Coordinates of C-alpha atoms in Angstrom, one line a residue:
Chain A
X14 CA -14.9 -2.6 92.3
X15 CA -11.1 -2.3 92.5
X16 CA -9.4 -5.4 93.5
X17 CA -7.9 -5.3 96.7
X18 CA -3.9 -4.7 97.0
X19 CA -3.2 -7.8 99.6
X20 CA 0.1 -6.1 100.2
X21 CA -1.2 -3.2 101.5
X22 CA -4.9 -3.1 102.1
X23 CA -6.0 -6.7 102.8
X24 CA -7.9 -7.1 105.7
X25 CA -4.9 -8.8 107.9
X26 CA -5.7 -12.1 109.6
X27 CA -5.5 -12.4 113.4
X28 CA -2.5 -14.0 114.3
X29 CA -3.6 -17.8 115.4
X30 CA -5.6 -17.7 111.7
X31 CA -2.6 -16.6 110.2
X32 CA -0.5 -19.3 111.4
X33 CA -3.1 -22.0 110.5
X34 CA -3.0 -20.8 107.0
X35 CA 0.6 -21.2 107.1
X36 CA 0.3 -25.2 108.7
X37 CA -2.9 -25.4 106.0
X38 CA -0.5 -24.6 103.3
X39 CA 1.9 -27.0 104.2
X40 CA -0.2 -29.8 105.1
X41 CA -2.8 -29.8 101.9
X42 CA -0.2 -32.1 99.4
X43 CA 1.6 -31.0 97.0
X44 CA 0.1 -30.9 93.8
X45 CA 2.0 -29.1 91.2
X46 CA 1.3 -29.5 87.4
X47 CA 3.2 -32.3 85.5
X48 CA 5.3 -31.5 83.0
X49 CA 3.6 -33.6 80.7
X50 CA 0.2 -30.9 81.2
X51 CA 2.5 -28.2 80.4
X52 CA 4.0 -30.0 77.3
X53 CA 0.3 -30.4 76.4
X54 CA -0.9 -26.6 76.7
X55 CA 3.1 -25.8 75.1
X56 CA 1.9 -28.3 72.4
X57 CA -1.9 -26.2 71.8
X58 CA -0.2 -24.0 69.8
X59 CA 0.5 -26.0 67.1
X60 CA -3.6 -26.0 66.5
X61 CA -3.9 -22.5 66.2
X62 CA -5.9 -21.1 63.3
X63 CA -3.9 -20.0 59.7
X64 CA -5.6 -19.1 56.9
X65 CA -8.8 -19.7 58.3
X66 CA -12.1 -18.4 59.8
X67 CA -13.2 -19.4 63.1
X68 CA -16.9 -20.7 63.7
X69 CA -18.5 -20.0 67.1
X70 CA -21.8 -19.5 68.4
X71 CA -22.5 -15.7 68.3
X72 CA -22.7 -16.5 72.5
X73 CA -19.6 -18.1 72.9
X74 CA -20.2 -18.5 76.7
X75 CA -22.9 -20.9 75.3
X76 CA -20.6 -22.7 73.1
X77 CA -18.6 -23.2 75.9
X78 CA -21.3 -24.6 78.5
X79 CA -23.2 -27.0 75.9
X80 CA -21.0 -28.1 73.4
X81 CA -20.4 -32.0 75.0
X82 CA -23.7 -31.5 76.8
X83 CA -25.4 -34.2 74.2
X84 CA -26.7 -30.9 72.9
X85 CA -26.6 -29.7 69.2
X86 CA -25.1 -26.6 68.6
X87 CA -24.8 -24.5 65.9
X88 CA -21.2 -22.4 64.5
X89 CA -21.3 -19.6 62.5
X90 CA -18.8 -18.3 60.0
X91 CA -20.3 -15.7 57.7
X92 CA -23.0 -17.2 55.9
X93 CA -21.8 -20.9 56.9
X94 CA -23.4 -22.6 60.0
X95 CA -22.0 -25.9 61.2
X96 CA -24.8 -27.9 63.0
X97 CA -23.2 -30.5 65.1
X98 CA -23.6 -32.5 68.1
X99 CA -21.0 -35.3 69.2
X100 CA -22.0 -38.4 71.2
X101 CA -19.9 -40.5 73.9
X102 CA -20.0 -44.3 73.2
X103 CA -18.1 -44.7 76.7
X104 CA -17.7 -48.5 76.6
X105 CA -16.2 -48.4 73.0
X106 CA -14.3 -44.8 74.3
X107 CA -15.7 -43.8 70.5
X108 CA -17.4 -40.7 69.8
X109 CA -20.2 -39.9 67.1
X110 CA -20.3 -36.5 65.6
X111 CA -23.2 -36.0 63.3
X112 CA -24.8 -32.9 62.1
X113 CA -25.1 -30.4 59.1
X114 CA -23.2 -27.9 57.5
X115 CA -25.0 -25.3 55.1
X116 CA -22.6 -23.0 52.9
X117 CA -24.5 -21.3 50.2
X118 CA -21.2 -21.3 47.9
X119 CA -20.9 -25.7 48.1
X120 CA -18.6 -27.4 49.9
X121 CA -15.5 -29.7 48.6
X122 CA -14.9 -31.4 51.9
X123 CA -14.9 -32.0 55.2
X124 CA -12.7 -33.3 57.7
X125 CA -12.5 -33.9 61.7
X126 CA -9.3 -32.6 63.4
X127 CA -8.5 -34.7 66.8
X128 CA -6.3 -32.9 68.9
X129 CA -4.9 -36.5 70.2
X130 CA -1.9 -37.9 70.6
X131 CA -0.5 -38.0 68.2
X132 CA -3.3 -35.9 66.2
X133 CA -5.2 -37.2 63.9
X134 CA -7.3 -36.4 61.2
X135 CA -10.2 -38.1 59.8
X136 CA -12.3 -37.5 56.1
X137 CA -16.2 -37.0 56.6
X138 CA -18.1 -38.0 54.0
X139 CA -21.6 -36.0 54.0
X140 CA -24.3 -35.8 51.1
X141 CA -25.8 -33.6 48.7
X142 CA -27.3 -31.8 51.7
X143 CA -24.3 -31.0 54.1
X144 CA -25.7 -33.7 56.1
X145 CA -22.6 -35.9 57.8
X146 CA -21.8 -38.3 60.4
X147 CA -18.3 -39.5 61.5
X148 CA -17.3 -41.5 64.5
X149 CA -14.1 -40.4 66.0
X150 CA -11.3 -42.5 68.1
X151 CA -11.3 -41.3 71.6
X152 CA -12.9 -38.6 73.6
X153 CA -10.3 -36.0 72.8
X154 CA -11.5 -32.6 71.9
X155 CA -12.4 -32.4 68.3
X156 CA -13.2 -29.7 65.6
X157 CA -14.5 -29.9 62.0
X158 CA -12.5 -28.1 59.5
X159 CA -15.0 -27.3 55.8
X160 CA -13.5 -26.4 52.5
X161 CA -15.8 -24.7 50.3
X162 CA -15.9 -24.2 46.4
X163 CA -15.2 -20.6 47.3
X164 CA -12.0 -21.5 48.3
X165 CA -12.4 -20.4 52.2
X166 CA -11.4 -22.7 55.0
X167 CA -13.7 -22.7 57.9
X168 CA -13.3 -24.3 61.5
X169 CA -15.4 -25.0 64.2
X170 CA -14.8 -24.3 67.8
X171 CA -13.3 -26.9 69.8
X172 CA -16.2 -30.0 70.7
X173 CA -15.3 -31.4 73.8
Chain B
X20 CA -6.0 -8.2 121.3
X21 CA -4.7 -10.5 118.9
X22 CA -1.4 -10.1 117.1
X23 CA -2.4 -9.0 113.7
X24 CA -0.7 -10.7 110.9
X25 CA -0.8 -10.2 107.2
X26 CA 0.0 -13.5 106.2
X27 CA -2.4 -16.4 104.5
X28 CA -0.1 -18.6 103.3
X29 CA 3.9 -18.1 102.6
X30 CA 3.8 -17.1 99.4
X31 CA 0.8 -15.6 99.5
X32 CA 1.8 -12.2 99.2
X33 CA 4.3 -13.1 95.9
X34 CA 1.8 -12.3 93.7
X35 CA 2.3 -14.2 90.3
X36 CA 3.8 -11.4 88.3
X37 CA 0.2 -10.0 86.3
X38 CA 1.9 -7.0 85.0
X39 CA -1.0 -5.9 82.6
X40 CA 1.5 -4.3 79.6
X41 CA 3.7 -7.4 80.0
X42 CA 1.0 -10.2 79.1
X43 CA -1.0 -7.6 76.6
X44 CA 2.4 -8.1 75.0
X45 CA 2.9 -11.5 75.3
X46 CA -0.6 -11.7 73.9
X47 CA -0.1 -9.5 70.9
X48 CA 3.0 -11.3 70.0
X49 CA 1.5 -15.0 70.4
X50 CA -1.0 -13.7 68.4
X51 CA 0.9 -12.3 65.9
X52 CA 2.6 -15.9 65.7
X53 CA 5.5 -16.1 67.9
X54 CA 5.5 -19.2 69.7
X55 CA 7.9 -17.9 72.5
X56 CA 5.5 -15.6 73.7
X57 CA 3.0 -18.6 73.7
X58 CA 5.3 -20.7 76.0
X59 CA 6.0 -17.5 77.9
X60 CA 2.0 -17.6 79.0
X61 CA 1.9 -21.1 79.7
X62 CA 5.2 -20.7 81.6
X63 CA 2.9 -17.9 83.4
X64 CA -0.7 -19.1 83.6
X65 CA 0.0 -23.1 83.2
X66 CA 0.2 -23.9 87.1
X67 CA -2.9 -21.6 87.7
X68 CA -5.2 -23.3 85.4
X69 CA -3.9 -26.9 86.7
X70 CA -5.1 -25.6 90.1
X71 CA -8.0 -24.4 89.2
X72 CA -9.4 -27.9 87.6
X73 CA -7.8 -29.7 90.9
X74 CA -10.0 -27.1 93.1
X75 CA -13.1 -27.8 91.6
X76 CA -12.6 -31.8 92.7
X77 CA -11.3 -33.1 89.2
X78 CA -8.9 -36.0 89.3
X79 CA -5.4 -35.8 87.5
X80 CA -6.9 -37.2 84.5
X81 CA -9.5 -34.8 84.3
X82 CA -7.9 -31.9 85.2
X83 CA -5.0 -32.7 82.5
X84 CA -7.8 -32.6 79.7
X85 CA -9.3 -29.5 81.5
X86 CA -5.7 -28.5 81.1
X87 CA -5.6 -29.1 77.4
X88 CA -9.0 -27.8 76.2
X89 CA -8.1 -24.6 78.1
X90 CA -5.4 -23.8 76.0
X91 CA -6.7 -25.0 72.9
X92 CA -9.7 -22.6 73.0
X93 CA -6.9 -19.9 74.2
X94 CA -5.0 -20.7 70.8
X95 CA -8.0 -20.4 68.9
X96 CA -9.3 -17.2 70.5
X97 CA -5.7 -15.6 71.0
X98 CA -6.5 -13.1 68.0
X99 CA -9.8 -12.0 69.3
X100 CA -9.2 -11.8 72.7
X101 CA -10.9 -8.3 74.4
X102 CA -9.0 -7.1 77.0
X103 CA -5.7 -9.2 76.0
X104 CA -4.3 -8.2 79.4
X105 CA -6.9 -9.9 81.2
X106 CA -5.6 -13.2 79.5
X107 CA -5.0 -14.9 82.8
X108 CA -8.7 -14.1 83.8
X109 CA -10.2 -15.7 80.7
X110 CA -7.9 -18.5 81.5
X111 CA -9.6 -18.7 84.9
X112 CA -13.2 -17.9 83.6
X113 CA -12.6 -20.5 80.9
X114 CA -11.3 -23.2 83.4
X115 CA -14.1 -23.1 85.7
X116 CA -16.7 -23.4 82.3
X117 CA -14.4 -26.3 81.1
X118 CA -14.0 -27.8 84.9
X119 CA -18.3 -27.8 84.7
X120 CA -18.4 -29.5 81.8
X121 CA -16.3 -32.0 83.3
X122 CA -17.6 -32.5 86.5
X123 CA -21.5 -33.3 84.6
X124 CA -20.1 -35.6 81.6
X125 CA -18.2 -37.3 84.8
X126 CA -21.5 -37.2 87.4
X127 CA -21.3 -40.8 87.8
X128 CA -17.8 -41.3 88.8
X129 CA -17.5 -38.6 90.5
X130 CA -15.2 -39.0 93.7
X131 CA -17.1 -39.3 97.1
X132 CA -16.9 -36.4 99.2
X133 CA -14.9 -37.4 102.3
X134 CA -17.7 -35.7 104.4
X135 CA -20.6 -37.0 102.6
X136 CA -19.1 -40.4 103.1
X137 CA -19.0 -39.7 106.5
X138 CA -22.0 -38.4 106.9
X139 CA -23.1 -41.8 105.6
X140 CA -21.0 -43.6 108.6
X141 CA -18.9 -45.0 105.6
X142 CA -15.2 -44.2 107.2
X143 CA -14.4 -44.6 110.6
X144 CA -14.4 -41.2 112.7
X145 CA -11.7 -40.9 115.1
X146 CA -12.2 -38.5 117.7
X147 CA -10.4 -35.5 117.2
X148 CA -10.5 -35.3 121.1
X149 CA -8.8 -38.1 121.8
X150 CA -5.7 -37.1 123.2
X151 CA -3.9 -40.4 122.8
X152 CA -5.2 -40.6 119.0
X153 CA -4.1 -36.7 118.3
X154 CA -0.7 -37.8 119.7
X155 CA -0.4 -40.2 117.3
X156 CA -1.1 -38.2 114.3
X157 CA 1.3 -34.9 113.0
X158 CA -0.1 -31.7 113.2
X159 CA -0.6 -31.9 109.3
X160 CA -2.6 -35.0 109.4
X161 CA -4.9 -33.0 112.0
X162 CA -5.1 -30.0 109.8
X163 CA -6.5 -32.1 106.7
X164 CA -8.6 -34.1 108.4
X165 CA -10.0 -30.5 109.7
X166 CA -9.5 -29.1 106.3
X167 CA -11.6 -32.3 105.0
X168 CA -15.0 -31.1 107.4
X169 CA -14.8 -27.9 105.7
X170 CA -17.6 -27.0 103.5
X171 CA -16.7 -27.6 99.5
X172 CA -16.5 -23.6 98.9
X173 CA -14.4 -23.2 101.7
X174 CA -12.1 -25.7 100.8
X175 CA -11.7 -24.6 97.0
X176 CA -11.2 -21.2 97.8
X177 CA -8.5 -22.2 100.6
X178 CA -7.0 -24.4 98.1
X179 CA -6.6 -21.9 95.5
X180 CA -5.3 -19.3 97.8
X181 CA -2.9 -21.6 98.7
X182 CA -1.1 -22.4 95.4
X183 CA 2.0 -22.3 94.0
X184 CA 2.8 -20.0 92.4
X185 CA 0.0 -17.7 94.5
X186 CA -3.1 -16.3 92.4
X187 CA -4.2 -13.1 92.5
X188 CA -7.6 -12.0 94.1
X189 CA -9.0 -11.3 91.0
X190 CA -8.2 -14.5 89.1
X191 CA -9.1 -16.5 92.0
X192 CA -12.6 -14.1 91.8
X193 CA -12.8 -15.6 88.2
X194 CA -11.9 -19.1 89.4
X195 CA -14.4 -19.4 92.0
X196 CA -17.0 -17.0 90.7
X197 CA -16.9 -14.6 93.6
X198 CA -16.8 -10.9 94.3
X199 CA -13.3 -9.5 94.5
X200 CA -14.1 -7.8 97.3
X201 CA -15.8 -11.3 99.4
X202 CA -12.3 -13.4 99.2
X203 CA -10.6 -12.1 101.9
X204 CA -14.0 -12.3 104.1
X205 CA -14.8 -15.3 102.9
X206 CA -11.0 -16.6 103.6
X207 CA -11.4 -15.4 107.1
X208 CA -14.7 -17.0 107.8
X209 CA -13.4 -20.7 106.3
X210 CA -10.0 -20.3 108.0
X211 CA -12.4 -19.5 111.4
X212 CA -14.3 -22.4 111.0
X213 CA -11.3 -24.9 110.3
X214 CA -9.7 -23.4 113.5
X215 CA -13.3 -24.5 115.6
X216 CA -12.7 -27.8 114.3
X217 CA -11.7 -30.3 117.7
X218 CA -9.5 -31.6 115.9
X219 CA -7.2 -27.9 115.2
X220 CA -8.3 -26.7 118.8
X221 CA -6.6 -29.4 120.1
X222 CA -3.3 -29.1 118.3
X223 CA -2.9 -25.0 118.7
X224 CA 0.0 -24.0 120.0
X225 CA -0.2 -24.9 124.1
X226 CA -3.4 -26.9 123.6
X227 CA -6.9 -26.1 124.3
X228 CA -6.3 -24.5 127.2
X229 CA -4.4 -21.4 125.2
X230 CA -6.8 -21.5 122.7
X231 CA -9.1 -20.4 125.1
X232 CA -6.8 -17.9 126.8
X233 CA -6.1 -16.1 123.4
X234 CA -10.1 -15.9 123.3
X235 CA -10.5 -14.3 126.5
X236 CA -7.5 -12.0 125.6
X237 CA -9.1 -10.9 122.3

């Protein structure tokens, strides 16, 4: 379906609707963005991905929806899957992000990006198996970032 | 007959400026790095996806870390973005996913429903009839407390249509997760039922009494 052209082919109101719109609009309060929102989506860019592959659920729409939920879920880069699921601690306000990450060429490190602020950054230790478990400061949304010996960088979507 | 007017709110009909070719380019260039083009889409899609998280119910707090995971999942998909000049629809899709998530982590807390708490007797009704009670309240402070009864669809989709800058029908569609083609009916059916609130058919323009002479006209 083609959307609708409200300039020209809107269904028009009858006129005492019309002009309640018009007192609705000016009674609801204003509510306009802050500044410091907009400084905050401006400031997003600054975590965009550079030299780096992106891991996501093959159904992103799923990443979306259950990453947060208290639900593991898993990224995939390639042939590297990043098995995580982060926990809310809310009277601490700490989080707990445990899980797995299996990369068939080894990994070097691992670390947790917090887009804070001001950001942070925090080492994750892990074992032998890719098995790790970090807590993190704050609820802010939070992404794992994996060397490997291969010398590729991979990140996970964003946990909220 | 009534007077027939094409007019929802003010700035209804100054459509946010959606050219397609303009934000497919401000896409490509963000996401071939340049940061002005970035800033030229939050300049353009900021305000909408503020609304969207205050539409759904979500407190300033919320709705600024709605805000912020919005646009970081926008950075990180900027490159693999589908229809790039459908970026403000994403936005919108990815808002309402975002404002979900929300709303469940926040199911405990979240703020009582002016109707449901009165429902529950918890607030004090004042009778919208009451003359000397509607004379002592504005005209706004009538329409909210009528805009307050409204179901929660109607009032997110009145809300939304009612933002600065205005939204487009089919962003609003992605917002709200409607048809297109059921905004404008359903617009007209929520603005119908906040005008048959006591409270609005007391205040119209010559009181009740023209109220019911525009019916019988129509």
């Amino acid at each position: 379906m083609t959307e609708p052209d409200p300039r020209t082919s809107d269904e028009p109101l009858p006129d005492h609707l019309a002009r309640l719109a018009g007192e609705l609009h000016k009674a609801l309060p204003v509510d306009d963005v802050p500044d410091a929102v907009l400084a905050g989506a401006r400031g997003a860019w600054t975590w965009r991905l550079i030299d780096s592959e992106l891991a996501e659920l093959a159904e992103q729409e799923q990443a979306v929806l259950r990453a947060g939920d208290g639900a593991a879920v898993t990224y995939a880069a390639d042939e590297v899957f990043i098995d995580v699921d982060r926990e809310r601690h809310p009277v601490s306000g700490t989080s707990v992000v445990a899980g797995q990450v299996t990369a068939p060429t080894g990994i070097v490190a691992i670390a947790a990006e917090v887009a804070s602020h001001p950001p942070q950054a925090v080492a994750v230790e892990f074992d032998g198996g890719g098995a790790f478990r970090v807590t993190l400061p704050g609820d802010a949304p939070a992404r794992l970032v994996v060397r490997l010996a291969d010398g590729r960088r991979v990140v996970s979507s964003w946990l909220v | 007959m009534h007077q027939m007017t094409k007019t929802l709110c003010p700035l209804a009909w100054a459509l946010v400026d959606d050219d397609a070719a303009v934000v497919a380019g401000l896409v490509a260039r963000a996401a071939e790095g340049d940061r002005h083009a970035y800033d030229a889409l939050v300049e353009r899609y900021g305000r909408l996806v503020w609304h969207i998280a205050r539409s759904a119910g979500l407190d300033a707090t919320d709705a600024a870390d709605v805000s912020q995971t919005v646009w970081l999942r926008f950075v990180e998909q900027i490159t693999r973005l589908r229809d790039p000049a459908r970026a403000g629809a994403w936005l919108a899709t990815t808002a309402r996913r975002e404002c979900a998530t929300v709303s469940r982590r926040r199911a405990r807390s979240v703020p009582i429903d002016l109707v449901e708490f009165e429902d529950r007797g918890g607030l004090p009704v004042v009778d919208p009839v009451d003359a000397s009670a509607l004379e002592a309240a504005d005209r706004a402070a009538a329409v909210r407390l009528a805009f307050a009864s409204l179901p929660e669809r109607c009032r997110n989709l009145l809300r939304l249509l009612c933002a600065d800058p205005p939204v487009r029908y089919k962003v609003v569609a992605e917002a709200l997760d409607l048809a297109v083609g059921s905004i404008g009916p359903k617009r007209q059916r929520c603005l119908e039922q906040l005008a048959s609130h006591p409270a609005i058919a007391c205040i119209t323009e010559g009181g009740r009494a023209s109220s019911q002479g525009m019916e019988d006209a129509s």
